[in-house]
Coordinates of C-alpha atoms and ligand atoms in Angstrom, one line a residue:
X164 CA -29.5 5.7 1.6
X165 CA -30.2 9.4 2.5
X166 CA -27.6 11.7 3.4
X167 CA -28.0 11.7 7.2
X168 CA -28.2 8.3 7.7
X169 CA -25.9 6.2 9.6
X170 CA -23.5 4.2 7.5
X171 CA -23.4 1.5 10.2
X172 CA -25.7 -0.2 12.2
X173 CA -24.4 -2.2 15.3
X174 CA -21.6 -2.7 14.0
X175 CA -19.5 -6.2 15.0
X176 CA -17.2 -4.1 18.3
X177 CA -20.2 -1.4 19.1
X178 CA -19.9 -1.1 22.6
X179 CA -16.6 -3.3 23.2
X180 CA -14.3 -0.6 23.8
X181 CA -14.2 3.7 24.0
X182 CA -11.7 3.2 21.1
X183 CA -13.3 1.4 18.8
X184 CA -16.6 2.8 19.5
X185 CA -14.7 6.1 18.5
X186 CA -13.4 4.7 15.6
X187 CA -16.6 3.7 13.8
X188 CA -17.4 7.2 15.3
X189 CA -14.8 9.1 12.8
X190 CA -15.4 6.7 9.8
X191 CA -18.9 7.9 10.1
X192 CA -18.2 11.4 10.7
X193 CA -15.9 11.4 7.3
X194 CA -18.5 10.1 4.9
X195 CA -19.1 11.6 1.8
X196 CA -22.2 11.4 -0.2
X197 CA -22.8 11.7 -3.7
X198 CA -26.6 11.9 -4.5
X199 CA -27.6 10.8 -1.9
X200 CA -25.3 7.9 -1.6
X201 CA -22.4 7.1 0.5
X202 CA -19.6 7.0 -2.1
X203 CA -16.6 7.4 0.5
X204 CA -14.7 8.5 3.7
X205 CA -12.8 11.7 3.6
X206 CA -9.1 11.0 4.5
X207 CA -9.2 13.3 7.7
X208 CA -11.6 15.1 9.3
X209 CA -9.5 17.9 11.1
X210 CA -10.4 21.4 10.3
X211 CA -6.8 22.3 10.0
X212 CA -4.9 19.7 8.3
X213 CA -1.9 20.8 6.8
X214 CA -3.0 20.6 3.0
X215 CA -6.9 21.2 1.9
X216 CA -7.1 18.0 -0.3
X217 CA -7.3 15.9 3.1
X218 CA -11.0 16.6 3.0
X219 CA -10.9 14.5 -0.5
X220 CA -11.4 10.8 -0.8
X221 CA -8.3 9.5 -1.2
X222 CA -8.4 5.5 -3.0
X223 CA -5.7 4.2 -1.7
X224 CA -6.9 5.7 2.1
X225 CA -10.5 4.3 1.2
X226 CA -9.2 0.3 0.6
X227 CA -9.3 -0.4 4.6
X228 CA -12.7 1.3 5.2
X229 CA -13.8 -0.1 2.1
X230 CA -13.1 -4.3 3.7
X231 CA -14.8 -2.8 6.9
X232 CA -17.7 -1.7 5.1
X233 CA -18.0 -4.7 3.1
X234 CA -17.9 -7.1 7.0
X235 CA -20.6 -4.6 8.0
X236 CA -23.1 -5.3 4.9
X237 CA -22.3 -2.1 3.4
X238 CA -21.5 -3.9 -0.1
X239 CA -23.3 -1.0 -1.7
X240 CA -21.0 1.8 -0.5
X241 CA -18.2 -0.5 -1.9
X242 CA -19.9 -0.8 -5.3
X243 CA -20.6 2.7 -5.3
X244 CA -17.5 3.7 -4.6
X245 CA -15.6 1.6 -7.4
X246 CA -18.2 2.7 -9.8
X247 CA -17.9 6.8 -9.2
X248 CA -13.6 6.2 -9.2
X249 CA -14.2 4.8 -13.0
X250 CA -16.6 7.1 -14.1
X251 CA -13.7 9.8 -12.6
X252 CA -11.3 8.8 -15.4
X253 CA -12.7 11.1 -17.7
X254 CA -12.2 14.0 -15.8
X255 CA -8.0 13.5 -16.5
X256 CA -6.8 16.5 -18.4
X257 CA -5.0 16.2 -21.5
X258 CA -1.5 17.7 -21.5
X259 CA -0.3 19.3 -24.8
X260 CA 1.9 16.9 -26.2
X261 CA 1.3 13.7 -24.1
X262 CA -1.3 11.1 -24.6
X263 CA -2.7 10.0 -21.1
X264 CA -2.4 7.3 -20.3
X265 CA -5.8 5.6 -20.1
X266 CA -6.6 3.3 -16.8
X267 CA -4.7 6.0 -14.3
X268 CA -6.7 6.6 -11.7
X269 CA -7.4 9.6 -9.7
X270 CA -5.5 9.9 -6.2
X271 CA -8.3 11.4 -4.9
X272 CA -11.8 13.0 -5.3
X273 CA -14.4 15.4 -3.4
X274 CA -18.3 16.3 -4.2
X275 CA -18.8 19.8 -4.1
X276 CA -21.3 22.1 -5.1
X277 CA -21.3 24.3 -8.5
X278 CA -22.0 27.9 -8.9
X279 CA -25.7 26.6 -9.8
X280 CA -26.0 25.1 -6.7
X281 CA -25.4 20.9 -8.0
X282 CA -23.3 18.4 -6.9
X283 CA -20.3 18.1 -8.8
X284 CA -17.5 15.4 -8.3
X285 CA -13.9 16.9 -8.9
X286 CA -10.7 14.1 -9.7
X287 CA -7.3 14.7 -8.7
X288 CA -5.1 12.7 -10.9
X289 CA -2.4 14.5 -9.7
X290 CA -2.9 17.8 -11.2
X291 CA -3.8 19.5 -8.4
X292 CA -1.5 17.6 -5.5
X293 CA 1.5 18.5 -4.1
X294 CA 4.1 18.0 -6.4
X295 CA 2.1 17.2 -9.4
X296 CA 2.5 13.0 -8.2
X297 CA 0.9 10.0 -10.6
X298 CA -0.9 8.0 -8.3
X299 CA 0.2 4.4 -10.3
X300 CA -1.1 2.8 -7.0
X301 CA -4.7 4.4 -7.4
X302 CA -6.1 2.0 -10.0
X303 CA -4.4 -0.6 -8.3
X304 CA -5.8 -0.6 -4.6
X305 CA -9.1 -0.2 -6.8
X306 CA -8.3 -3.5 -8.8
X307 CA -7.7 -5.2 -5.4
X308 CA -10.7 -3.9 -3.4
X309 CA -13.0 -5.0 -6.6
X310 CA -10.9 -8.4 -6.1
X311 CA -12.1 -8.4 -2.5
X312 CA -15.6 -7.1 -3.3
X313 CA -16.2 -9.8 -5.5
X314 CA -14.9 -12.7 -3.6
X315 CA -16.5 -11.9 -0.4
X316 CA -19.9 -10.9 -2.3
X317 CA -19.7 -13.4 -4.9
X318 CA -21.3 -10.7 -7.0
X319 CA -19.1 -11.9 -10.2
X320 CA -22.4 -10.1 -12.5
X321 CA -21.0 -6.8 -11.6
X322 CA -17.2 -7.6 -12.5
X323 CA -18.7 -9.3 -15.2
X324 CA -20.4 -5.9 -16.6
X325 CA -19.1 -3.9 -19.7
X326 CA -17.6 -1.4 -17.8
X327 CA -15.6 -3.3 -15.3
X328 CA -14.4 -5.2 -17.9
X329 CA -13.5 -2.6 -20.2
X330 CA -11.5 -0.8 -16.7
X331 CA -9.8 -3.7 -16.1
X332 CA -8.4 -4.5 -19.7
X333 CA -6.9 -0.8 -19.4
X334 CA -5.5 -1.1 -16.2
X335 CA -4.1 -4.8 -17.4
X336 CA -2.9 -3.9 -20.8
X337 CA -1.4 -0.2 -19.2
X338 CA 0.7 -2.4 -16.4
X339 CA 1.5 -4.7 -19.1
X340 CA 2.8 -2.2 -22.0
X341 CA 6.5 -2.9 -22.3
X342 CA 8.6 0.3 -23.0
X343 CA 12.3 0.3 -22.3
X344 CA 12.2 -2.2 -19.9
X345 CA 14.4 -5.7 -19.1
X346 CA 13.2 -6.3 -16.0
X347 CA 9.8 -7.9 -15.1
X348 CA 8.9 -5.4 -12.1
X349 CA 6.9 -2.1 -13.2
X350 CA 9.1 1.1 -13.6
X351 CA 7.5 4.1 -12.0
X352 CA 8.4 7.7 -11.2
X353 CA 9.3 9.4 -7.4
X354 CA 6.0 9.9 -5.5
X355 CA 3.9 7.3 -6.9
X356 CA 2.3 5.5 -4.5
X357 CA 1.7 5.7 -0.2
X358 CA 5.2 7.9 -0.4
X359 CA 3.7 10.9 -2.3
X360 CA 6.8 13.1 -1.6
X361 CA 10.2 13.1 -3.0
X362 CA 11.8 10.1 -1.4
X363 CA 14.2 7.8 -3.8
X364 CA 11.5 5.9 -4.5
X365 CA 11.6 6.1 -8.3
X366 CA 12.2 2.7 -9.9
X367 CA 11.0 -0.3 -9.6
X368 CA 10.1 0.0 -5.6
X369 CA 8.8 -3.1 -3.2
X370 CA 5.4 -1.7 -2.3
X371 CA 4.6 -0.9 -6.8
X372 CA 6.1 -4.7 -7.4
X373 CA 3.6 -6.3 -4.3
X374 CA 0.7 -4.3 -5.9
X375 CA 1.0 -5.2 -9.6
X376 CA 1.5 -9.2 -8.5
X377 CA -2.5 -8.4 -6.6
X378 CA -3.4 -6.1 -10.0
X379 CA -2.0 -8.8 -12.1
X380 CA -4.5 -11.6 -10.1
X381 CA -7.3 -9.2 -11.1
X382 CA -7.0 -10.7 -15.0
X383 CA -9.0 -13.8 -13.5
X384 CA -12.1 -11.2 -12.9
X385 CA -12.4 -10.9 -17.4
X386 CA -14.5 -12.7 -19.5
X387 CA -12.4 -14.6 -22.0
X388 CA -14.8 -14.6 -24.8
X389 CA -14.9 -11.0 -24.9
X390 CA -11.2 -11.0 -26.9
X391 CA -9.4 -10.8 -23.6
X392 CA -7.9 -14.4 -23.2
X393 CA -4.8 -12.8 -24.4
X394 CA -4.3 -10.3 -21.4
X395 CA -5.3 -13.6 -19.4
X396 CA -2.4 -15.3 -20.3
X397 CA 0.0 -12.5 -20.5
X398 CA -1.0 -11.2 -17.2
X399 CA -0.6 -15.1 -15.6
X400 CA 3.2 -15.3 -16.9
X401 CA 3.9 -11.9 -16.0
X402 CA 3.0 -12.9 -12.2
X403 CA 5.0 -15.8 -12.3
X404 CA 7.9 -14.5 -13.4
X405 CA 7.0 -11.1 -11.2
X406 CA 7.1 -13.6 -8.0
X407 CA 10.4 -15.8 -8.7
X408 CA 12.3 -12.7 -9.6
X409 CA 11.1 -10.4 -6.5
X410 CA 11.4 -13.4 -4.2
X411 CA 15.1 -14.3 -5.4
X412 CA 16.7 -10.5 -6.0
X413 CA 14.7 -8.2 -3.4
X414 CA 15.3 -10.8 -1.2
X415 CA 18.2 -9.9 2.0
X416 CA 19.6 -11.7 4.5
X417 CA 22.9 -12.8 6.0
X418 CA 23.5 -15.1 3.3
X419 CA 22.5 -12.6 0.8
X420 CA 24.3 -9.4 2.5
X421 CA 27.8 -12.3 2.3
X422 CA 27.7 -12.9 -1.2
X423 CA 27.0 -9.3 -2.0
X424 CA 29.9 -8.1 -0.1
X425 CA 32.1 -10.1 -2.2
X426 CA 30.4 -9.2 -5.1
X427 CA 32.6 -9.2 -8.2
X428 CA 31.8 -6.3 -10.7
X429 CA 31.8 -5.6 -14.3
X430 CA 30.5 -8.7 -15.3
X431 CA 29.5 -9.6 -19.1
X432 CA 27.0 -11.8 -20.1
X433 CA 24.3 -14.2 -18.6
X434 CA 25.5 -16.5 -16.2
X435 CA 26.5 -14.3 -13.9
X436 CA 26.2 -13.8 -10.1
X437 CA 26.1 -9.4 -10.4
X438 CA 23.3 -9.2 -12.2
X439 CA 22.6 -5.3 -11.5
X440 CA 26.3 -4.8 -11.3
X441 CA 25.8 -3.6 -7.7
X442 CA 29.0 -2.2 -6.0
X443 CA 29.7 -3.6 -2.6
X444 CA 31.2 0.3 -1.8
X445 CA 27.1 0.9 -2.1
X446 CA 26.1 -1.1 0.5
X447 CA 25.3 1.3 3.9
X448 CA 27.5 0.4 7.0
X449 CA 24.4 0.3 9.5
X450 CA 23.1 -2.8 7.5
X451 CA 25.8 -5.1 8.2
X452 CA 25.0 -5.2 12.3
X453 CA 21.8 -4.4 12.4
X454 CA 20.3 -7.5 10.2
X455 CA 20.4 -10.5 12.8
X456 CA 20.9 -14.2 11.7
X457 CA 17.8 -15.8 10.8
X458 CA 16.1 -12.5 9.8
X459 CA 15.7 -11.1 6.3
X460 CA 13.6 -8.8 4.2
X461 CA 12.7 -7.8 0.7
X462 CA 14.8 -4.3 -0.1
X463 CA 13.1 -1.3 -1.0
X464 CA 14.8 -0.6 -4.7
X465 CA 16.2 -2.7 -7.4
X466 CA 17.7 -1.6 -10.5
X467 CA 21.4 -1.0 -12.7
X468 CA 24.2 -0.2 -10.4
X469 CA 21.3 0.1 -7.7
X470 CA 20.0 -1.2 -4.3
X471 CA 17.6 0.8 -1.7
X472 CA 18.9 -1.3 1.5
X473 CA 16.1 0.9 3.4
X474 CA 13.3 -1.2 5.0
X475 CA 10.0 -0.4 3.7
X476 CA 7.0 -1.3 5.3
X477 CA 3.7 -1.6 3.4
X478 CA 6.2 -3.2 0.5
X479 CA 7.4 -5.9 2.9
X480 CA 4.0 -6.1 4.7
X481 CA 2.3 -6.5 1.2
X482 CA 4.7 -9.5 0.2
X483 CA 3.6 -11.4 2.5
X484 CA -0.1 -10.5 3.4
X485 CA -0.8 -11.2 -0.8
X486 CA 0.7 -14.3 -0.5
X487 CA 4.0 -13.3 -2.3
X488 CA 6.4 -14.6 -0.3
X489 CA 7.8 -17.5 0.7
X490 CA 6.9 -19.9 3.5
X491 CA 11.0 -19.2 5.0
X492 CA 11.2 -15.5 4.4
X493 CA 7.7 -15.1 5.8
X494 CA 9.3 -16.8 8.5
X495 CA 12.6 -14.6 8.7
X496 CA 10.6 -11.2 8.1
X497 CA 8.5 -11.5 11.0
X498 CA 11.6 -12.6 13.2
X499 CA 12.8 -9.6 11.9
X500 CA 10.2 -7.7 13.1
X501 CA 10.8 -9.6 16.8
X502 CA 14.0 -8.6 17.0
X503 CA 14.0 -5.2 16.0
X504 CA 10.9 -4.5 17.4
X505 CA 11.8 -0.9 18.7
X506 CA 13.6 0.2 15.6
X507 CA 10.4 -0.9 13.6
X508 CA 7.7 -0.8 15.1
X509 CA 8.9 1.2 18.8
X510 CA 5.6 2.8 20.3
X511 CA 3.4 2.8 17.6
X512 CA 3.4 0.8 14.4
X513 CA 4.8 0.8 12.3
X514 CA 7.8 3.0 10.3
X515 CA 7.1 3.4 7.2
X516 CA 10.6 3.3 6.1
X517 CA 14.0 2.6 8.2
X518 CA 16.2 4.1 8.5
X519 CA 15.7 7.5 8.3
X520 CA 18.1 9.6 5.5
X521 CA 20.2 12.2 7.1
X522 CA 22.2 15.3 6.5
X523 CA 23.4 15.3 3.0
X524 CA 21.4 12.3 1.8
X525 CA 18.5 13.8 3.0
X526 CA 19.0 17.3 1.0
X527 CA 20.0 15.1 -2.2
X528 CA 16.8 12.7 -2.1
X529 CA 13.9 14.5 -0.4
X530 CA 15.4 18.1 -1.5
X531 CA 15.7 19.7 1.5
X532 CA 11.5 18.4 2.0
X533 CA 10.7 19.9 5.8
X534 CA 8.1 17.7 6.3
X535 CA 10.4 14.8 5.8
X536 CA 12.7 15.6 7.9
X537 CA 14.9 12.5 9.6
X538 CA 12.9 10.4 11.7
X539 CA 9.5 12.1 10.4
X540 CA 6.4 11.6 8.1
X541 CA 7.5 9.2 5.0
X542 CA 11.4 9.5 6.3
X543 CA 11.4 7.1 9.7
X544 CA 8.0 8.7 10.9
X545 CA 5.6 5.6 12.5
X546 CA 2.4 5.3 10.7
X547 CA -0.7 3.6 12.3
X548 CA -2.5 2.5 9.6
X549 CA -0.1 0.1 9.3
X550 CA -1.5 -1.9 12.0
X551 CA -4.0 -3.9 9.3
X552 CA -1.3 -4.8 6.7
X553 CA 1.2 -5.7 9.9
X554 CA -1.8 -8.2 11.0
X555 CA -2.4 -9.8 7.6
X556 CA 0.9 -10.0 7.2
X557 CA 2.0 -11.9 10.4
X558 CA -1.1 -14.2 10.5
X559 CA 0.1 -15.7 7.1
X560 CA 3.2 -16.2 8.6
X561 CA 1.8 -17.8 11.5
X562 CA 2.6 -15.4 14.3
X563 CA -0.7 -14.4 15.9
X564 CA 1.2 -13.5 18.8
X565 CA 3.5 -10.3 17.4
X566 CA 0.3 -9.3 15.8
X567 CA -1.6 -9.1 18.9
X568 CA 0.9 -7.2 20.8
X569 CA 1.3 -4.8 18.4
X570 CA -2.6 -4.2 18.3
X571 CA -2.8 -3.9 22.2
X572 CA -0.1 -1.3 22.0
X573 CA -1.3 0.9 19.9
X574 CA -5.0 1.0 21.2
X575 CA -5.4 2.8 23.7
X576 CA -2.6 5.4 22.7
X577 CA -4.3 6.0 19.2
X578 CA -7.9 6.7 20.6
X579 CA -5.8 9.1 23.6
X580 CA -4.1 10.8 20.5
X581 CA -7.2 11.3 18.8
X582 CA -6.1 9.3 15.9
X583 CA -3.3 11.0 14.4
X584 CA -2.1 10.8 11.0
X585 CA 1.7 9.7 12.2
X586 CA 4.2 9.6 15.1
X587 CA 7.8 10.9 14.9
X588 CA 10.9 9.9 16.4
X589 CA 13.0 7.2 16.6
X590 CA 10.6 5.2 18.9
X591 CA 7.4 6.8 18.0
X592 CA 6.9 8.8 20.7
X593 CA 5.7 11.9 19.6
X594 CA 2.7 12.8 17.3
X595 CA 3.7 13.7 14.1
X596 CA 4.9 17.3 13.8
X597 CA 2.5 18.7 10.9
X598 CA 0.1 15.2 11.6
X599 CA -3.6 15.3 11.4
X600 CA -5.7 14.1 14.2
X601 CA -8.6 12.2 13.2
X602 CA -7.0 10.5 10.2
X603 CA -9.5 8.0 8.9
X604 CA -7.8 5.6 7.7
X605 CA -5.5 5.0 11.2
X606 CA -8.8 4.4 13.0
X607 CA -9.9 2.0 10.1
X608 CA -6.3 0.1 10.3
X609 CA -7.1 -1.0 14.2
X610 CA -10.4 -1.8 13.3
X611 CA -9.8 -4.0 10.5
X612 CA -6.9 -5.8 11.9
X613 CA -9.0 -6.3 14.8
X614 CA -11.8 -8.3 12.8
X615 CA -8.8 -10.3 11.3
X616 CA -7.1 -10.8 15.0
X617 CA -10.5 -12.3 15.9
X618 CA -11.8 -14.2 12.7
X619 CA -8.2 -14.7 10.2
X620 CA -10.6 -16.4 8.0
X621 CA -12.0 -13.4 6.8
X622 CA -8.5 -12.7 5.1
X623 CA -9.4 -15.3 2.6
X624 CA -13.1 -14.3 2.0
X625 CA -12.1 -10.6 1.5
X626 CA -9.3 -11.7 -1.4
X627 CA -6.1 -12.3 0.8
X628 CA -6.1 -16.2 0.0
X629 CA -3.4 -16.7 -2.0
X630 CA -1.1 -19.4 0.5
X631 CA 2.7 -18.4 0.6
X632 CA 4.8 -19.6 -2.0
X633 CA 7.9 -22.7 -1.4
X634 CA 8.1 -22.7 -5.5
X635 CA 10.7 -20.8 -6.3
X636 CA 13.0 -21.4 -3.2
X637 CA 14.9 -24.4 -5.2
X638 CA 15.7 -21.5 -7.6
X639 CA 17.9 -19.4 -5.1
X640 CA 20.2 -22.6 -4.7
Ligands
GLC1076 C1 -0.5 11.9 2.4 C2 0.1 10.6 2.3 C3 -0.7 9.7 1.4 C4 -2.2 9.7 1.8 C5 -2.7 11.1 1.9 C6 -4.1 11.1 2.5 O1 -0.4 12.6 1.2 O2 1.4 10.6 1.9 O3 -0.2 8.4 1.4 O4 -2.9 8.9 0.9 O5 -1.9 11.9 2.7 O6 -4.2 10.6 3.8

């Protein structure tokens, strides 16, 4: 395709409303071309965003307008795309000292021009963002967008070639390295993933553990002959185990929040109920009235002496929406949402985390980070592009209807906004305070949950078919 050529063609909502004309609009405005081709979607297209690497790709910021792309037979952009992000991998910069780690993938990447005047892609692997972050969730929304590439294409020949193959056995045999580990979840630093900022996220966080289960699921994508039936197997029991333990010890609810109370502590051995020798002094004060009967969620951290009772989003979203979950906490997380509808989702949705951390918590985990101040950005800010994964997610769980009122809400306030990057505030009332406008990836959200509003099939054919899981329920008894 040549440069100036629209990336869409009638698309399926041209012409059914200003707001989603206007979103195809912006997705169309942020394309970037390498050689010609259309290789991705810059991650805002406002002149003065708050930090120059907006203008980059971002892959993780990509994986919406990617499923878009694919429903508007733009497979090619999608295989492009995948393509250039391996390719990237050799760009990562050794560090004296350190071996990389091969299958990382870059956070983000942008074509520009050398002093000779050539196109020349440049990869971020997080030596040149903010805070020097790994993106671990990189090379995993790519495993999951080849995942839904492949089953809505049913072009197995290209995860079938040498390359793919080789880039998935890294990714697989890099999630699957055990170091000093005892648990089955993935142990990654602060600043990994979506939260890219100091946060008290290090650990073994919700969103990491509902993106390895979808990286694991990738393993079915390798040829067996090729010496790979190994990883196959490995990465198979890994899920399993992965599932039962995230659905059993994430899990909170009334039930759950009673027997930690009383939890007793020190405990030796293996038959015990205090597995992570959680205190009951650590468990926050808000938590105990705010969490209705009949609600629950998965919490945000999990480790020794350790649990993040903060609500986290795209983690929570994700457990559900990949099939994670079971049938009765799907059930209870989206009565959750019901009932504390203005605290989670208020005017715009949805928070990306709840509560917000205050006053000295907030100097000790974020460091004194302005941007995330209390009920802003990554600490209690309201994120749009969490519209599509809020869809998903409450269509598996049966409740079309939350998921349609949270579309209609946000709308026509998003297009008025000019799509900005977040909201802050306790409701959501207010556009972010350093926000972009014309964030790609919030217009892409309400477009793609719209497409799965209308057709929830298409959840299946783009990789989201994996039913919710009664297995392991017997287990919590
Ligand atoms: C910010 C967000 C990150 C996003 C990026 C590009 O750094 O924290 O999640 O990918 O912006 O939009």
């Amino acid at each position: 395709m040549a440069e100036n050529e629209p990336c869409f063609t009638k698309p399926r909502y041209h012409g059914v409303s200003p707001a989603l004309d206007d979103a195809y609009r912006l997705i169309e405005a942020a394309g970037i071309f390498y050689r010609g081709q259309l290789v991705g979607t810059a991650a805002s297209v406002d002149p003065k965003a708050p930090a120059e690497n907006y203008a980059d790709c971002f892959v993780r910021d990509f994986f919406p307008v990617g499923l878009i792309l694919l429903l508007e037979n733009r497979a090619d952009v999608v295989r492009s795309f995948l393509h250039l992000i391996m390719q990237l991998r050799g760009q990562q910069e050794e560090l004296e000292g350190q071996q990389i780690a091969p299958g990382v993938m870059p956070a983000s990447f942008r074509v520009q021009r050398n002093d000779r005047g050539e196109e020349e892609v440049l990869a971020d692997f997080g030596d040149r963002a903010i805070g020097r972050v790994a993106p671990v969730d990189s090379m995993m929304w790519w495993s999951m967008l080849l995942y839904a590439y492949v089953q809505y294409t049913g072009d197995l020949d290209f995860a079938h070639s040498p390359e793919i193959q080789r880039m998935l056995r890294m990714i697989l045999s890099l999630c699957l390295q055990s170091r000093f580990e005892v648990f089955p979840t993935l142990l990654v630093p602060d600043a990994s993933f979506m939260i890219d900022r100091r946060m008290g996220v290090n650990g073994h966080p919700i969103e990491i553990q509902a993106l390895f289960n979808a990286t694991l699921r990738c393993a079915s994508l390798l040829l067996p002959e090729q010496g790979s039936q190994w990883l196959v197997d490995l990465a198979q029991r890994r899920r399993n185990v992965l599932r039962s333990y995230v659905q059993q010890y994430y899990w909170l609810d009334m039930d759950a929040l009673n027997r930690i109370y009383r939890f007793e502590t020190e405990m030796l051995g293996v038959n015990i109920e205090n597995l992570f020798n959680i205190h009951p002094e650590s468990i926050p004060l808000w938590i105990q009235d705010w969490l209705p009967d009949g609600a629950g969620f998965f919490v945000g951290n999990l480790g020794p002496g350790r649990m993040d009772f903060r609500f986290f989003a795209q983690g929570n979203l994700l457990m559900l929406a990949t099939g994670m979950a079971t049938t009765a906490q799907a059930q209870a997380l989206t009565s959750l949402i019901e009932q504390r509808w203005n605290d989670l989702l208020g005017r715009v949705p949805m928070k990306l985390v709840y509560p917000a951390v205050e006053g000295d918590e907030w100097r000790l985990i974020t460091g004194s980070d302005p941007k995330n101040i209390p009920w802003s950005y990554h600490n209690g800010g309201n994120w749009p592009v969490m519209i599509w994964p809020l869809v998903a997610a409450t269509i598996k769980a049966g409740r079309m209807d939350l998921a349609e009122r949270a579309w209609q809400m946000v709308e026509p306030r998003l297009f008025a906004d000019r799509w900005p990057e977040y909201y802050d505030g306790r409701l959501g009332r207010l556009v972010g305070r350093r926000a972009n406008i014309g964030q790609v990836w919030s217009a892409a959200g309400l477009l793609l949950a719209r497409y799965f509003l209308d057709e929830p099939s298409l959840l299946e054919r783009l990789g989201f078919d994996e039913k919710l899981d009664e297995a392991t329920e017997s287990a919590e008894e």
